[in-house]
Coordinates of C-alpha atoms and ligand atoms in Angstrom, one line a residue:
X1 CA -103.6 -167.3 -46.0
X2 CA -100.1 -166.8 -47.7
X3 CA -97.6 -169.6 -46.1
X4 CA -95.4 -168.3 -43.2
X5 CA -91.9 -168.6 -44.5
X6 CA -89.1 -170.5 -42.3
X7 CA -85.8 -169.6 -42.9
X8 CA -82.8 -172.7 -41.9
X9 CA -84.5 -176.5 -41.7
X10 CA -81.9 -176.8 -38.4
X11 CA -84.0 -178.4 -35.7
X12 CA -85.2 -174.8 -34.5
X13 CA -86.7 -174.6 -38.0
X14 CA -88.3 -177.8 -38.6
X15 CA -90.1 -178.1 -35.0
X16 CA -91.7 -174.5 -35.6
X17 CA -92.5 -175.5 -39.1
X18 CA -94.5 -179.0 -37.5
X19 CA -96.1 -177.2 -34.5
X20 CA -97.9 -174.2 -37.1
X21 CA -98.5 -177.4 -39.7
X22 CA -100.4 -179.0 -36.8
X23 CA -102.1 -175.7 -35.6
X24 CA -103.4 -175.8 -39.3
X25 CA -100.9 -172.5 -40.7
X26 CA -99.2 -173.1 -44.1
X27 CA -95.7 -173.2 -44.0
X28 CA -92.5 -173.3 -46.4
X29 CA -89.6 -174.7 -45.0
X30 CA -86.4 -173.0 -47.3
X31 CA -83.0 -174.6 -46.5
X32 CA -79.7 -173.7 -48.2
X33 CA -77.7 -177.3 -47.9
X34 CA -79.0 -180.4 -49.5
X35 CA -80.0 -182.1 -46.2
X36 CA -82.3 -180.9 -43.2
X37 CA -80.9 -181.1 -39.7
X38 CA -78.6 -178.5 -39.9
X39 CA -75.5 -179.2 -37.4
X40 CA -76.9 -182.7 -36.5
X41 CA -75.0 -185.2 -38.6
X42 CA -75.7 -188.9 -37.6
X43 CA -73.5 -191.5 -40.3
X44 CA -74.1 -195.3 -40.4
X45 CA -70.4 -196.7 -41.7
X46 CA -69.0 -200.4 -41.4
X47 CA -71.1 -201.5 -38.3
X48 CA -70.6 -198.0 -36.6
X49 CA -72.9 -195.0 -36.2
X50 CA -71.4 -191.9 -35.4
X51 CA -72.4 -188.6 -34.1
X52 CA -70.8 -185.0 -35.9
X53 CA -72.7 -182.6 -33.8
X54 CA -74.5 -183.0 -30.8
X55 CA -74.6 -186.4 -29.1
X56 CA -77.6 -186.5 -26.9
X57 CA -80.7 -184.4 -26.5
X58 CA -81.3 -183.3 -22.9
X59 CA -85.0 -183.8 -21.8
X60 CA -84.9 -180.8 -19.6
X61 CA -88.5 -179.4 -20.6
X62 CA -92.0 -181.2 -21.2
X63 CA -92.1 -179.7 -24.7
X64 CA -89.2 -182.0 -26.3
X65 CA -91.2 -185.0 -24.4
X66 CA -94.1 -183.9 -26.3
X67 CA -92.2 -183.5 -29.7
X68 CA -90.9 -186.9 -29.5
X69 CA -94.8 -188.4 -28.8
X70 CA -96.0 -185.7 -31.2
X71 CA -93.9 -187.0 -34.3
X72 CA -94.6 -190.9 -33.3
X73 CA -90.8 -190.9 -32.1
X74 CA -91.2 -192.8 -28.6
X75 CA -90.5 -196.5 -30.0
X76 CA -87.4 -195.4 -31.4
X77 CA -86.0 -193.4 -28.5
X78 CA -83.2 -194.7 -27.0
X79 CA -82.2 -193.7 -23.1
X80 CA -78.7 -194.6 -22.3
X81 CA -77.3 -197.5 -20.9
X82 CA -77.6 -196.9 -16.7
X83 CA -73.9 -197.5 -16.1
X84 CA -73.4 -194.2 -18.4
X85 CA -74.1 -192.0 -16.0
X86 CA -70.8 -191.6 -15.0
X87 CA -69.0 -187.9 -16.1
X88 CA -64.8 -187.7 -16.3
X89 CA -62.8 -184.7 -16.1
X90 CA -58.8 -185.5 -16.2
X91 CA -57.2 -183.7 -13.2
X92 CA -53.5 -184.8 -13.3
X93 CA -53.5 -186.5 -16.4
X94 CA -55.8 -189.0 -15.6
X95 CA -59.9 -189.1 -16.0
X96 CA -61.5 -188.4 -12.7
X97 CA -65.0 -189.4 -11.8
X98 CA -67.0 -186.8 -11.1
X99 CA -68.8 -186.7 -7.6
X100 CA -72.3 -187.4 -8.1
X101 CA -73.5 -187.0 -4.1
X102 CA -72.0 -184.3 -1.4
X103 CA -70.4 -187.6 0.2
X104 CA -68.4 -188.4 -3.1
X105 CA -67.4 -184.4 -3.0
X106 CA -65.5 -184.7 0.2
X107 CA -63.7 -187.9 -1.2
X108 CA -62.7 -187.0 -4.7
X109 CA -59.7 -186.8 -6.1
X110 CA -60.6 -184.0 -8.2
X111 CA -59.5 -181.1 -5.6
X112 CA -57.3 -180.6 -3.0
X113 CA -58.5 -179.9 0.2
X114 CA -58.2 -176.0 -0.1
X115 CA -60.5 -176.6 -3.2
X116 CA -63.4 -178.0 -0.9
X117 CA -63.2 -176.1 2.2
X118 CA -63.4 -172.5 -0.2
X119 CA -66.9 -174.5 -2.0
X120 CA -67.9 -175.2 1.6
X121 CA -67.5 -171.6 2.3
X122 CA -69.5 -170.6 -0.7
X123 CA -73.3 -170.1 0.8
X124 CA -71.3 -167.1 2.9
X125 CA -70.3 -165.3 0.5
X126 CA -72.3 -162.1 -0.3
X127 CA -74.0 -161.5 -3.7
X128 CA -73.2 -159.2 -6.3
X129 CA -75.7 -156.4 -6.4
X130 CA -74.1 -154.0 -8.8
X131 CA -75.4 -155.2 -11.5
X132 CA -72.4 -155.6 -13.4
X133 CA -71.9 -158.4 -16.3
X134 CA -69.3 -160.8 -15.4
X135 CA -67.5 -163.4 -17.5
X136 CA -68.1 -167.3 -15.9
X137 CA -64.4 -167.0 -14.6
X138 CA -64.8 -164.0 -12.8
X139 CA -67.6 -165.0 -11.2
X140 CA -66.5 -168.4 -10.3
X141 CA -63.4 -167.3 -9.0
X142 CA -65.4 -164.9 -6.8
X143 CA -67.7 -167.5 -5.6
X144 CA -66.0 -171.0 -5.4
X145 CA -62.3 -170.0 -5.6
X146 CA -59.3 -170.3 -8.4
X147 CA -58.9 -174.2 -8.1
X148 CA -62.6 -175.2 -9.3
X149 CA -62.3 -172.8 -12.1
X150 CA -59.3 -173.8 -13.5
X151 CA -60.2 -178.3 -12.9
X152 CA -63.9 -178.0 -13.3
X153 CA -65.7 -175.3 -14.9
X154 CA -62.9 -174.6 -17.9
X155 CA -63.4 -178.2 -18.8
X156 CA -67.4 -177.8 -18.4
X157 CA -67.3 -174.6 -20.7
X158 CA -65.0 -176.4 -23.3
X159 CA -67.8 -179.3 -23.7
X160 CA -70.6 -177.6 -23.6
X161 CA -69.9 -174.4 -25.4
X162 CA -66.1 -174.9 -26.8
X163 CA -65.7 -171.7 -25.1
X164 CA -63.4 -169.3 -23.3
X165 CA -64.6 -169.2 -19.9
X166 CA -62.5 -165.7 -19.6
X167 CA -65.2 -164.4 -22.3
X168 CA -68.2 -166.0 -21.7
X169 CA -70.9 -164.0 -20.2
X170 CA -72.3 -165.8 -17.1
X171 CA -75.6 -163.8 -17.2
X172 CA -76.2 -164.6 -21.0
X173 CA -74.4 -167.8 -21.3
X174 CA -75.5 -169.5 -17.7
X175 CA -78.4 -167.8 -17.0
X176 CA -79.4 -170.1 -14.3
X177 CA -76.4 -169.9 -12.3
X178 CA -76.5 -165.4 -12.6
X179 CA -80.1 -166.5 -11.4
X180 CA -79.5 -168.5 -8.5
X181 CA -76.9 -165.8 -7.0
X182 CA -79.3 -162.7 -7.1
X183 CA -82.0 -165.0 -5.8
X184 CA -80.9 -167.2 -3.1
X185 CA -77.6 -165.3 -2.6
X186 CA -76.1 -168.5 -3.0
X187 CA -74.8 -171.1 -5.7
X188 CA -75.5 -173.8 -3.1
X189 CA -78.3 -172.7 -1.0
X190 CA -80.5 -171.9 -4.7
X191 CA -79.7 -175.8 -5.7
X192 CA -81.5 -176.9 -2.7
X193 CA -84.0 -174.0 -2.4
X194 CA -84.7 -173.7 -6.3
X195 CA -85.6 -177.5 -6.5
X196 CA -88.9 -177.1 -5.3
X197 CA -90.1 -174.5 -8.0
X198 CA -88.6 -176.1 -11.1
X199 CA -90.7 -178.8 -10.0
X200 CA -93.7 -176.8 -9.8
X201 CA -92.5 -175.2 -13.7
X202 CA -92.2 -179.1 -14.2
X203 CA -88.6 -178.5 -15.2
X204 CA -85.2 -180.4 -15.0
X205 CA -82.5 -179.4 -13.8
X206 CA -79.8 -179.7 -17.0
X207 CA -77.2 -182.1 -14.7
X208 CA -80.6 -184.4 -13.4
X209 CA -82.2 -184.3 -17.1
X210 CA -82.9 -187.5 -19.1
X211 CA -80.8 -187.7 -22.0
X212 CA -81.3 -189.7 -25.1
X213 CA -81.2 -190.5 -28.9
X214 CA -82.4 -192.7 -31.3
X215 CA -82.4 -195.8 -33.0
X216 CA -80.2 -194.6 -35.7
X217 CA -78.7 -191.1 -33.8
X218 CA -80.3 -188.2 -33.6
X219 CA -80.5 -187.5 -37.2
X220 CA -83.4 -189.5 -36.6
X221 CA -85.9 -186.5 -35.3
X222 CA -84.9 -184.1 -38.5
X223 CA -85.6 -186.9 -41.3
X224 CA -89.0 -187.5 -39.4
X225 CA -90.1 -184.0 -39.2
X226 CA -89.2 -183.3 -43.1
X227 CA -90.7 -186.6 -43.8
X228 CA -94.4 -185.0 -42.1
X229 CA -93.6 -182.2 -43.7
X230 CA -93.2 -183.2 -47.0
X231 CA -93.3 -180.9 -50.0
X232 CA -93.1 -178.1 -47.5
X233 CA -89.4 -178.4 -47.2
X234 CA -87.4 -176.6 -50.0
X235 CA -83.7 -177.7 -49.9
X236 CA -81.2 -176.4 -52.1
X237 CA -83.2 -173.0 -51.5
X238 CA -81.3 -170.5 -50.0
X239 CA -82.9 -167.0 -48.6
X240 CA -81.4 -163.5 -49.9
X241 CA -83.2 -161.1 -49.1
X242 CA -86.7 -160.3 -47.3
X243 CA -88.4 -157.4 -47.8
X244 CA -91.5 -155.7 -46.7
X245 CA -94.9 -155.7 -48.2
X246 CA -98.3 -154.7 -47.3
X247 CA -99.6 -158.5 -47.2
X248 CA -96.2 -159.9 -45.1
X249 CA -93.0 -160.2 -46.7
X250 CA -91.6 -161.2 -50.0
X251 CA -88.4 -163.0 -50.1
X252 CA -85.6 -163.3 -52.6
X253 CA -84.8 -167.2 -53.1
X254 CA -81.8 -168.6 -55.5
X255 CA -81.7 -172.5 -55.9
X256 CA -79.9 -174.4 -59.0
X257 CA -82.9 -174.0 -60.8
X258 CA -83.0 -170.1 -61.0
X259 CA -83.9 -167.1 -59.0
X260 CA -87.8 -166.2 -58.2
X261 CA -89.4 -164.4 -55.3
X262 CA -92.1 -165.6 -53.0
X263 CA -94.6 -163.8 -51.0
X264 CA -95.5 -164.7 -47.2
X265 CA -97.3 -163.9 -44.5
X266 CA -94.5 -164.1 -41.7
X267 CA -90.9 -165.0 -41.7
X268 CA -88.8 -167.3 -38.6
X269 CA -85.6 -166.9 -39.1
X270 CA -83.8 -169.9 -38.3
X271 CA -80.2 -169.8 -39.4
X272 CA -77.0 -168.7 -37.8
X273 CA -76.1 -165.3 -36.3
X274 CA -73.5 -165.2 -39.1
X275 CA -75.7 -166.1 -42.1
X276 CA -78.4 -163.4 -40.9
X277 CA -75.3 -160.8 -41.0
X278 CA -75.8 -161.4 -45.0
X279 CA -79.1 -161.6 -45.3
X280 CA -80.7 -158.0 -47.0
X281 CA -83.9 -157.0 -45.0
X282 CA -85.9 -153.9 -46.4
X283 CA -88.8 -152.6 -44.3
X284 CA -91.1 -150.0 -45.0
X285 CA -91.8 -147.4 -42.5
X286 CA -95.4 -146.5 -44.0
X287 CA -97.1 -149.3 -42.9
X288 CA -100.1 -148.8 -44.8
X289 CA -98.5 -148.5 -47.9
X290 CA -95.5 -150.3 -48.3
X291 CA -96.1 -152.0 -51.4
X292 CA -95.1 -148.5 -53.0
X293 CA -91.9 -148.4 -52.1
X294 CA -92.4 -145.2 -49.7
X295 CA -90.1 -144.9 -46.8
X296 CA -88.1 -148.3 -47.5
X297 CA -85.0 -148.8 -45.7
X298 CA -82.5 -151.3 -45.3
X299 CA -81.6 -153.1 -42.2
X300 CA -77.7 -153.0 -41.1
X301 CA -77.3 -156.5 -39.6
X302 CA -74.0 -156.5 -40.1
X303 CA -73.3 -156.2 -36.4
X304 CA -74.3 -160.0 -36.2
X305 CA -71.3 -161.4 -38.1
X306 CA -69.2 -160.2 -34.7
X307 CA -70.5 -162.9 -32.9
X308 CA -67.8 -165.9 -32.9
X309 CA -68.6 -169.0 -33.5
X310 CA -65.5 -170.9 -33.4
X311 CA -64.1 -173.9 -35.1
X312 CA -64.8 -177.8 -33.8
X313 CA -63.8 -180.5 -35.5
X314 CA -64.9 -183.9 -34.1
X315 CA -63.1 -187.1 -35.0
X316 CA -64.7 -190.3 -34.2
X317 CA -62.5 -193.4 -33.8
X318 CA -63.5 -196.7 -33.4
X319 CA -61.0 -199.5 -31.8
X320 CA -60.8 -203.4 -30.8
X321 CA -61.9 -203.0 -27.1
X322 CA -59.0 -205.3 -25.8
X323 CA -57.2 -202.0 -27.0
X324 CA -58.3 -199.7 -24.7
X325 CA -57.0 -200.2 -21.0
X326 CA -59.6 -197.6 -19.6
X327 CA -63.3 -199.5 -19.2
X328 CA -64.8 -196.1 -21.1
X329 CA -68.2 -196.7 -18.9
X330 CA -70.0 -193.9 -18.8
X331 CA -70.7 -190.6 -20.5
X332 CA -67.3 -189.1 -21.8
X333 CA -64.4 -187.3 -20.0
X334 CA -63.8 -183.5 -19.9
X335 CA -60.9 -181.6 -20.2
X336 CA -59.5 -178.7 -18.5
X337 CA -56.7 -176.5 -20.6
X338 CA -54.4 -176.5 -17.4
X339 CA -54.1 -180.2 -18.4
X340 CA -51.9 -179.6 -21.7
X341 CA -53.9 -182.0 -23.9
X342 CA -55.1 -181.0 -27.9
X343 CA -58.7 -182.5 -27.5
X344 CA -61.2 -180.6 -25.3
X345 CA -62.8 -184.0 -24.6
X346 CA -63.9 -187.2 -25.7
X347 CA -67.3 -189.2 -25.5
X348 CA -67.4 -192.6 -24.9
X349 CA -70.5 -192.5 -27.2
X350 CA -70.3 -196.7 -28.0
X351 CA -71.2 -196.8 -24.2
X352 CA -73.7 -194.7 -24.1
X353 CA -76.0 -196.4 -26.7
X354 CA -75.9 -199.9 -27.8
X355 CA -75.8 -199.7 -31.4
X356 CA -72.7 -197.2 -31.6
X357 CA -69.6 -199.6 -32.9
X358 CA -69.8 -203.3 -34.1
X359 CA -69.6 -206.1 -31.2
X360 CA -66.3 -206.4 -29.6
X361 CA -65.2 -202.6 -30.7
X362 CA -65.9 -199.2 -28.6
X363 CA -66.2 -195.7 -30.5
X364 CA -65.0 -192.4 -29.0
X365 CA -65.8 -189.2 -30.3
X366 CA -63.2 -186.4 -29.3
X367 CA -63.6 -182.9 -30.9
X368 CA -60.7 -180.2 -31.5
X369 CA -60.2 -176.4 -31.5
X370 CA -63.0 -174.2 -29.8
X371 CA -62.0 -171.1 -28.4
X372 CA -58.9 -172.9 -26.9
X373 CA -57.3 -174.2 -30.1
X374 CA -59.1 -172.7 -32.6
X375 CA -55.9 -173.0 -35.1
X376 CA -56.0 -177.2 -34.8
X377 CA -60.0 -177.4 -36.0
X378 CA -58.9 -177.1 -39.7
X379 CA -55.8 -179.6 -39.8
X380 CA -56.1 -182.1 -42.5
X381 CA -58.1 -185.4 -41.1
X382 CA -54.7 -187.4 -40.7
X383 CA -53.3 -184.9 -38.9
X384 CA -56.7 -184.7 -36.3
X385 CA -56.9 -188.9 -36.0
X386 CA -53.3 -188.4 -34.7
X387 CA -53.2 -185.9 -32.6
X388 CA -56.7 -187.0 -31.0
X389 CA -54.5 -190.9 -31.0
X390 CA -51.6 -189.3 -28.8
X391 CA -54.3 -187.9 -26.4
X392 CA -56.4 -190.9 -26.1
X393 CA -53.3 -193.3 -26.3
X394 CA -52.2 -191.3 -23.2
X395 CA -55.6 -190.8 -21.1
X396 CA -57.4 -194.0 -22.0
X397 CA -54.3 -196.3 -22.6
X398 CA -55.7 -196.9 -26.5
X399 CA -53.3 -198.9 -28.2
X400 CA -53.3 -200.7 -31.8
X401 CA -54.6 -198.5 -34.6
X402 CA -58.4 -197.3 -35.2
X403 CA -60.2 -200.0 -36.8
X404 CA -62.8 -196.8 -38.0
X405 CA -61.5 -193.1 -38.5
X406 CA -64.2 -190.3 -39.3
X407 CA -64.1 -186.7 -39.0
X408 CA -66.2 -183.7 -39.4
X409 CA -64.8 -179.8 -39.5
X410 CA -67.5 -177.3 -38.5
X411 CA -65.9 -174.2 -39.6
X412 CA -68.2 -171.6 -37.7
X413 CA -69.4 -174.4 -34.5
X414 CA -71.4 -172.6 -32.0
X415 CA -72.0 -168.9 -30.8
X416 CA -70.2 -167.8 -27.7
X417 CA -72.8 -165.8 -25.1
X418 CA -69.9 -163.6 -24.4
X419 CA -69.7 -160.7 -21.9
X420 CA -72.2 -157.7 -24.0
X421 CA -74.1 -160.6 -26.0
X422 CA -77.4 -159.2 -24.7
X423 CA -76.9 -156.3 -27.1
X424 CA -77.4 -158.7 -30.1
X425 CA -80.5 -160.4 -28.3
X426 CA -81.5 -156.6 -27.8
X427 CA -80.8 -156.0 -31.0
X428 CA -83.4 -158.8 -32.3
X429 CA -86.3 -157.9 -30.3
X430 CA -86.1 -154.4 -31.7
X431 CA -86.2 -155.6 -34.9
X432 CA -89.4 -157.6 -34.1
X433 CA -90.4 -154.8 -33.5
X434 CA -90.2 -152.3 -36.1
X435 CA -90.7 -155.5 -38.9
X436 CA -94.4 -157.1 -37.8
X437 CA -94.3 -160.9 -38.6
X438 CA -90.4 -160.9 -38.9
X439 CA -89.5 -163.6 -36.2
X440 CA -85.9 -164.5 -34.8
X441 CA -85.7 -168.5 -33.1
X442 CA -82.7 -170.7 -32.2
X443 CA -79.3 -171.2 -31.0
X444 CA -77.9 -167.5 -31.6
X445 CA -80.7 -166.2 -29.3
X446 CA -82.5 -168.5 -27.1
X447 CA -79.6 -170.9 -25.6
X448 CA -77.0 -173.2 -27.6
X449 CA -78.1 -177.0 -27.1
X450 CA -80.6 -178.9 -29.0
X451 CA -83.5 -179.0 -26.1
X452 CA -82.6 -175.3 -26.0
X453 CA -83.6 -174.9 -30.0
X454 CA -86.7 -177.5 -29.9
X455 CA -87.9 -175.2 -26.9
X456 CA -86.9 -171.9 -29.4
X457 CA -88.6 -173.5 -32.0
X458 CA -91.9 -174.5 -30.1
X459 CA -92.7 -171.5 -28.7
X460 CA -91.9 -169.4 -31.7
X461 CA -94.3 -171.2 -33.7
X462 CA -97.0 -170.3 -30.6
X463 CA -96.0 -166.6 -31.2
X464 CA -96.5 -166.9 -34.6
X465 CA -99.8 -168.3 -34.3
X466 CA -101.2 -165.7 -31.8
X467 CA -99.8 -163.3 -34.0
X468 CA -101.3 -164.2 -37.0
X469 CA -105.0 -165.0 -34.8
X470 CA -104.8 -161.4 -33.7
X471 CA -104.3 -159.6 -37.3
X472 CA -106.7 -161.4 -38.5
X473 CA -109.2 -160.7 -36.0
X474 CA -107.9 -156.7 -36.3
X475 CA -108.9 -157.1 -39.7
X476 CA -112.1 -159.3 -39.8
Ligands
FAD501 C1 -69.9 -179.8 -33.0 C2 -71.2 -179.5 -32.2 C3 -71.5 -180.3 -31.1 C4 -72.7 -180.1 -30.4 N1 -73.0 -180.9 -29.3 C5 -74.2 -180.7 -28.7 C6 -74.6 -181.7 -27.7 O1 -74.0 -182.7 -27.4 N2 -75.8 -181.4 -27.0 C7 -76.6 -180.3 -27.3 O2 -77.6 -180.2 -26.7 N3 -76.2 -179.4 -28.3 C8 -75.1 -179.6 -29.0 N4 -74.7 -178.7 -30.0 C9 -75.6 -177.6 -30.2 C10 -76.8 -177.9 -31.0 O3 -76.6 -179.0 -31.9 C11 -77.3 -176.7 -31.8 O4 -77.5 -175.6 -31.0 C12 -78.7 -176.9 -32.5 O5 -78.7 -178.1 -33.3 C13 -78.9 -175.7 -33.4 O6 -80.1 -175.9 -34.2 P1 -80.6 -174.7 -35.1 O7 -81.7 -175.2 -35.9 O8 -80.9 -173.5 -34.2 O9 -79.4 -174.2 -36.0 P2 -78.6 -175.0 -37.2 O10 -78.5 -176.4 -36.9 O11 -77.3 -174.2 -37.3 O12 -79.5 -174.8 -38.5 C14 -79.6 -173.6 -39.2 C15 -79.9 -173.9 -40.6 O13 -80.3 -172.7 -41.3 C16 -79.8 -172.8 -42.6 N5 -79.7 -171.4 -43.2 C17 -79.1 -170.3 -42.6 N6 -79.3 -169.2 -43.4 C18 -80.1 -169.6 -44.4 C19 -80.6 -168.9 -45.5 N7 -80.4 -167.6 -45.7 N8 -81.4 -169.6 -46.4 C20 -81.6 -170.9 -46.2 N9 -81.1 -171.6 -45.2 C21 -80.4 -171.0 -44.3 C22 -78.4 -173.5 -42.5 O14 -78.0 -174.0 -43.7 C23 -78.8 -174.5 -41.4 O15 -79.1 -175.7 -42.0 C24 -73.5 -179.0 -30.7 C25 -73.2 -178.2 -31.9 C26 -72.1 -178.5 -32.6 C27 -71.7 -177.6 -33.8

């Protein structure tokens, strides 16, 4: 059997690529940068170890517990310290506590009064049954009131997607929540009701999941899956262009080396939405004969370069912790646009894992731009270390100079679910369908976070593998 081909060695890529290995399928692993990982960038620098991209994976599905004890990962998995539990968001000017219980709700100093009676009132409100798609403000406007929108879920939607929560699509972006309205009729009464089955699906709710890293940050699980990959992986090897042949597909590599083609018997494509607007796909609608060239036709996947991605740039500062007034316990602090600060929000990532900043020093990793300020991502890194300074001087009462400075610019960050997004994910399926053994896995279509792509890229490589069992067995 030719080698199924796997476009982008991102995690989506490289946990397909190990799961087909293991089900005894050939792969080739082809990966345009000089490094596998993709947006995960871990960095060891003068005692410190810093985090680009994501931060922590969330163990929200059995499958990424089985990755980790699938790739020998468990010894070097590190859960957070307990007293990191703790999430801020800064309600007038100062970081908040979130409530974790409905007792701490009713005390907080995160809303006013008004804010908590119109929550309370929540379970009576009727559902939507028009069908409509609704952005994440609309609908939380509709179902919790003005005040949590603006303190609450516009800081949520900054951290977790760097998003505009005017834009985003609840139904593509938060699923769940679209999910828990047209079933329960409720926000509130689905949290309670909808416990029960996700224990029975053996899932975790995303705020209750485990999270964790490793030893040496997260960059840990890509180097370990290339390592059991070995040859398999092609870096510096960047796809051009697939195209159709009677055997699979043939695709169109350029690396430093030169320019060749190579022939396989499926493609994943595990890149960007934006990288896949440039990629040339020819199929051939004579199936039986499309080595001749009858009936070829190009694909226009141009439409996939409207998707935004917008700019984050995340600067991580290290300080003397006598020079920070705040006691930066806990997971980070969000950071609503109503607030008037330049960051979107900063972990305290030193407190989350042990090994994060040399003894007697803290790190905080703040990113910049998003949807919100999408100008600031690309300022010069002196100009980011002092803007995030005057922001963290201000919230956390940091004083004295950073004793480490680093910063990362992610040009195109991550892809907004906005309202009509399902018309890209629409747009993918059909072309799964008129392309056999052309696959589409990871962030652009089956949810943004990493436990999101390691669940993407396990059950694509299932897919793959029934579909490659059943052609065969059409053909033997
Ligand atoms: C700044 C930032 C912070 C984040 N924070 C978190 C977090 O805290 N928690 C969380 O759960 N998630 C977070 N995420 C999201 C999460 O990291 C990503 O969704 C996930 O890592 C995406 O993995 P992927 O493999 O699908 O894509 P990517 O990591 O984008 O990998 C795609 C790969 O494909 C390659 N490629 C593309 N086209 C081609 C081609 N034609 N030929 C060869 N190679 C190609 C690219 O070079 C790239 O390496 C964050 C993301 C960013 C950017």
């Amino acid at each position: 059997m030719k080698s199924v081909a796997i476009i982008g060695a991102g995690i989506t890529g490289l946990t397909s690529a190990f799961y087909l290995k293991r089900a005894g399928i050939p792969v080739t692993v082809y990966e345009m940068s000089h490094r596998a990982g993709g947006v995960i960038q871990s960095i060891r620098s003068n005692g410190y170890l810093a985090e680009f991209g994501p931060n922590t994976i969330l163990e929200t599905s059995p499958k990424i517990t089985q990755l980790i004890r699938d790739t020998g990962l468990e010894s070097r998995r590190l859960d957070p310290d307990p007293k990191a539990e703790a999430r801020y968001v800064v309600r007038d000017q100062r970081p908040i506590e979130m409530p974790g219980s409905p007792l701490g709700f009713f005390t907080t100093k995160l809303f006013t009064p008004m804010a908590k009676l119109a929550v309370m009132r929540e379970p009576f409100i009727p559902p939507r049954r028009d069908g409509r798609e609704e952005s994440i403000a609309e609908f939380v406007v509709r179902r919790l009131g003005r005040e949590f929108l603006d303190h609450a879920i516009d800081a949520v939607v900054a951290g977790v997607y760097a998003g505009d929560p005017q834009k985003l699509s609840v139904q593509q972006a938060f699923p769940k929540l679209a999910a828990l309205e047209a079933k329960y009729g409720s926000l509130i009464k689905g949290q309670i009701l909808g416990g029960r089955e996700r224990r029975k699906r053996a899932e975790v709710a995303r705020d209750r999941a485990p999270k964790f890293s490793f030893d040496e940050g997260l960059q840990v699980l890509p180097d370990t899956l290339c390592e059991l990959l070995g040859e398999a992986v092609r870096l510096n090897t960047s796809v051009t262009r697939l195209t159709q042949t009677a055997e699979g597909w043939a695709l169109d590599l350029v690396a430093k080396d030169g320019e060749w083609r190579a022939e396989h018997s499926a493609v994943i494509y595990a890149g960007t939405a934006f990288q896949l607007a440039e990629l040339g796909v020819e199929i051939s609608s004579a199936l039986s004969s499309p080595a001749l060239g009858a009936n070829r036709r190009a694909l226009d996947l141009t439409s996939f370069s409207e998707i935004r991605y917008p700019p984050v740039a995340s600067v991580a500062l290290g300080f003397r912790r006598e020079d920070v007034t705040h006691p930066c316990e806990g997971f980070g602090a969000l950071i609503p646009k109503i607030e008037g600060f330049k960051i979107l929000g900063t972990i305290f990532s030193s407190s989350l894992f042990p090994n994060r900043a040399p003894a007697g020093h803290l790190t905080l990793t703040s990113y910049v731009g998003g949807e919100r300020y999408p100008e600031l991502a690309s300022l010069p890194a002196e100009r980011l270390v002092e803007l995030t300074l005057q922001d963290l001087r201000a919230l956390l009462g940091v004083r004295g100079e950073p004793t480490f400075q680093h910063c990362a610019f992610y040009p195109k960050a991550i892809p907004q679910y906005n309202v009509g997004y399902g018309r890209y994910r629409e747009m993918m399926s059909d072309i799964e369908m008129k392309a056999p053994n052309l696959f589409f896995a990871g962030h652009y279509r089956d949810g943004i976070s990493l436990s999101d792509s390691i669940v993407s890229g396990c059950n694509i490589a299932a897919r793959v593998e029934n579909q490659l069992a059943s052609s065969h067995a059409l053909l033997s």
